[in-house]
Amino acid sequence: SFFNIFTIVLLLLSAVRIVLAESIPIGLSLNSSHPSIFQSWMNLMDGACSSLDIASFYWTMTNNDTGTHESSAYQGEAVLNKLVELSGKLTVRIAVNAPQQRQPIDDLRLLSDSGADIRIVNMKDLTSGVLHTKFWIVDKKHIYIGSANMDWRSLTQVKELGAVVYNCSCLAADLGKIFEAYWFVGENHSIPSPWPSSFSTHYNKDTPLQLPLNNTPSSVYLSSSPPSFCATGRTSDLQSILSVIDDAQSFIYIAVMTYQPTTDFTLPKRYWADIDTQLRRMAFERRVKVYLLISCWANSQPLMFPFLKSLSSVYSPNGRLDIQVRLFVVPSSASQKHIPFARVNHNKYMVTDKVAYIGTSNWSGDYFLSTAGSALVINQTGSPEPSVQAQLKDVFERDWSSQYSTPLTQDTELRDLKDLCSNI
Ligand SMILES: *[C@@H]1O[C@H](CO)[C@@H](O)[C@H](O)[C@H]1NC(C)=O
Ligand SMILES: *[C@@H]1O[C@H](CO)[C@@H](O)[C@H](O)[C@H]1NC(C)=O
Ligand SMILES: *[C@@H]1O[C@H](CO)[C@@H](O)[C@H](O)[C@H]1NC(C)=O
Ligand SMILES: *[C@@H]1O[C@H](CO)[C@@H](O)[C@H](O)[C@H]1NC(C)=O
Ligand SMILES: *[C@@H]1O[C@H](CO)[C@@H](O)[C@H](O)[C@H]1NC(C)=O
Ligand SMILES: *[C@@H]1O[C@H](CO)[C@@H](O)[C@H](O)[C@H]1NC(C)=O
């Protein structure tokens, strides 16, 4: 009868579980109550029985790339070995950005020899961007999305945040459409316009998927960039960020590696203030508190800081303006300093009083105009127990108030930042 079907559907939906996953770099004293990204990937692979689709930027899962013998590369190697094993048994498909000259391709060669199907997406030719997305789809049922690259450092030497959604074939099918778009351009080398209807979606910022996540009523959708990769119905990543910001009532917490109101690597460089303007507007018109936790490391783009300082000048306790910026530094021991491209906070998420946004993009113009990225948006407005939103808020507050974060104020001398960022 109808009621039986209804009960079964409810039971199936109530098995939908979302878990935040974190990589906390070795040596940091931050407590995480979430599973590690390493554990989450291993669990996903242990449970896999038919298929695994991975969208990725580049692959360096062993430390062959650095020619070092880092014991902290073990986790990356374990993931690669497990993937090699699965590649012989299941349908494993990998979409990867076209490797740039000096990028190693050993892992990809090994996976391909083991039976994985690999397509190279040449974003440089297609949009002058890169394929920067990082997500997994397992058995067309479970998904992982987040900041971690397929890089051994992402599991032990870089701070990362992602989410795993288990038992959610609707969402997996929708992320599958984004994957199929990469898969298509990887073979065809051109971007369809318009995209065929098989890439269209019903789930977006206006009509999200409604479901209980960990038994909390939630509405959920996936956004994608660049706009030329969005089929009918897909919310672009920028529109999604702007709408989440616009919807906030009391606070907006943003943790991203890079924040810049400019384009950075597409020439000519342009001023690009879509997000910046929206943040200032919210602080002024609605008195929403805006906190940004930005990463600072030896490779930080120096021009990022004057713009951040400008944003943090929108601060006046009497005038009820509250934009604050802090810089997060991951300290390194003498030996950790020798690991290239490590020891940085690589998170890319936002949490407001209602919504959790977990993405894969840096926040500068290129990432929304030409680079392929994606995000999971979870809206728990009105839920008595906004579980994911509350967990993400806890992560932000932990990092914001930790010993690793330093306020960037009008008194901060920009020339001191070089020491702070490459320091310790
Ligand atoms: C998925 O749901 C089934 C029951 O519907 C449950 O047994 C299983 O543990 C769930 N999987 C995960 C990873 O939560
Ligand atoms: C982490 O948790 C332990 C045990 O609960 C506690 O003793 C320690 O102070 C916590 N560390 C931080 C940095 O919060
Ligand atoms: C890494 O280097 C070792 C030793 O040279 C080699 O056996 C192994 O195949 C390399 N790994 C990959 C993925 O190329
Ligand atoms: C690429 O896709 C377009 C549109 O679907 C199609 O017309 C064209 O034949 C395809 N080219 C290749 C090389 O597959
Ligand atoms: C979240 O859901 C509420 C209630 O359905 C809706 O009014 C609001 O616009 C949604 N927010 C976002 C950012 O999608
Ligand atoms: C993000 O931005 C930084 C600084 O511009 C850059 O070094 C990095 O490659 C970008 N992409 C990733 C992987 O986050």
Short mmCIF file of C-alpha atoms and ligand atoms in Angstrom, two decimals, residues 62 64 80 106-107 110, ligand 3:
data_model
loop_
_atom_site.label_atom_id
_atom_site.label_comp_id
_atom_site.label_asym_id
_atom_site.label_seq_id
_atom_site.Cartn_x
_atom_site.Cartn_y
_atom_site.Cartn_z
CA THR A 62 53.79 8.60 -3.03
CA ASN A 64 58.63 9.90 -5.14
CA LEU A 80 47.10 4.40 -3.95
CA ASP A 106 53.58 7.77 -12.31
CA ASP A 107 50.45 7.23 -10.20
CA LEU A 110 50.16 2.71 -12.49
C1 LIG B 3 58.20 5.20 -6.51
O1 LIG B 3 59.56 4.85 -6.50
C2 LIG B 3 59.79 3.47 -6.19
C3 LIG B 3 61.30 3.27 -6.03
O2 LIG B 3 61.98 3.89 -7.06
C4 LIG B 3 59.20 2.60 -7.30
O3 LIG B 3 59.38 1.24 -7.01
C5 LIG B 3 57.71 2.89 -7.39
O4 LIG B 3 57.16 2.19 -8.48
C6 LIG B 3 57.45 4.38 -7.57
N1 LIG B 3 56.03 4.61 -7.43
C7 LIG B 3 55.29 5.05 -8.42
C8 LIG B 3 53.84 5.19 -8.16
O5 LIG B 3 55.77 5.33 -9.48
#
